[in-house]
Amino acid sequence: MIVIKNLTKKYNDIKVLDNISLEVKKGEILGFLGPNGAGKTTTMKILTGFISATSGQAFIDDINVQEDSLAVRRKIGYLPENNPLYEDMKVSEYLNFVAQMRELNNQTRVDEIIKTCGIVGVMEKNIVELSKGFRQRVGLACALMHDPDVLILDEPTSGLDPNQIVEIRNLIKKLGKQKTVILSTHILPEVQATCDRVVIINEGKIVASGTLDEITKQAKGKAEVNAIIQGAEEKIKQALSSLPGVKLVSKESKEQENIYKIQVEQANDLREAIFDLCVQNNWKLLGLTVNLVSLEDVFRELTTKEI
């Protein structure tokens, strides 16, 4: 549905996008992650025909964005980060205005969008009076008005309170069952709760792409096994440190229990080996848990120099 090939964007001598390529399948919700200034918004503006690329190509449903941007705009709904609304208009007036601009004379479609976006109760309010959550809903209603195949959402939950975030998240998940969605955000829990696949961009380059499981497995980060063991402390630390794949063993005491934190390469599952070690040495194993690398760990690893 969406194909980007070798896309580059320069502003004077500054390269904002550096030869990126990606595909988004029909019916997929793609999380587009990156720190501020990474190139997320620039990519979205190119996809929507708002700006042109320096080189490379972008296609929406096999239509070249640069060659036929008008046809592309008929297929996409776009909610930019700074939601542009006419604040002096009532919600009902604004939605009817958008419908007219889209050459839609179907009131049934307008009514359907009002219900889908949950804005029935604010239709006669001026937009200036709305909370940010309802403004985002109105913006989504505008983006959906012409029933596009593709939704491009730039930071749709930025600045919302926790309840509003959950409401918008549920709405996006519902829409994702019918449409292809690109969701740009730097709110990582949003991606984990909403998206089928993730692309991470940093300094204009794609540094990771795949499902959440695939990305965390590709990462160089550490997994951690926490074991609560009763026995001679030095012998336990020495034995745990000698297990294959162990990078570091540390100990902390909590409520009269010794908790051994064992950092390992993520591919190594040492739970069986730790259990066997305790049996061989007659140590009491009171607890064993594994903490895998999180999306936040991966994000920090790929977008900063911290490991």
PDB file of C-alpha atoms in Angstrom, residues 53 55 57 59 75 95 108 120 129 131 142 150 212 245 272 285 293 295:
ATOM      1  CA  ALA A  53      11.805  14.905  -1.848  1.00  0.00           C
ATOM      2  CA  SER A  55      15.642  12.376  -4.537  1.00  0.00           C
ATOM      3  CA  GLN A  57      10.330   7.999  -4.790  1.00  0.00           C
ATOM      4  CA  PHE A  59       4.101   5.550  -3.747  1.00  0.00           C
ATOM      5  CA  LYS A  75      -6.411   8.210  -0.852  1.00  0.00           C
ATOM      6  CA  LEU A  95     -17.119  19.321   9.504  1.00  0.00           C
ATOM      7  CA  THR A 108     -25.019  10.111   6.102  1.00  0.00           C
ATOM      8  CA  VAL A 120     -21.768  13.815  19.001  1.00  0.00           C
ATOM      9  CA  GLU A 129     -13.956  25.735  23.606  1.00  0.00           C
ATOM     10  CA  SER A 131     -10.321  20.224  25.152  1.00  0.00           C
ATOM     11  CA  CYS A 142     -11.631  15.560   9.112  1.00  0.00           C
ATOM     12  CA  VAL A 150      -4.432   5.305   4.323  1.00  0.00           C
ATOM     13  CA  LEU A 212       8.405  -5.602  18.510  1.00  0.00           C
ATOM     14  CA  GLY A 245      26.570 -16.131  28.267  1.00  0.00           C
ATOM     15  CA  GLU A 272      17.293 -24.414  33.570  1.00  0.00           C
ATOM     16  CA  LEU A 285      16.039 -21.538  44.886  1.00  0.00           C
ATOM     17  CA  VAL A 293      14.997  -5.993  26.822  1.00  0.00           C
ATOM     18  CA  LEU A 295      11.350  -1.222  23.529  1.00  0.00           C
TER      19      LEU A 295
END
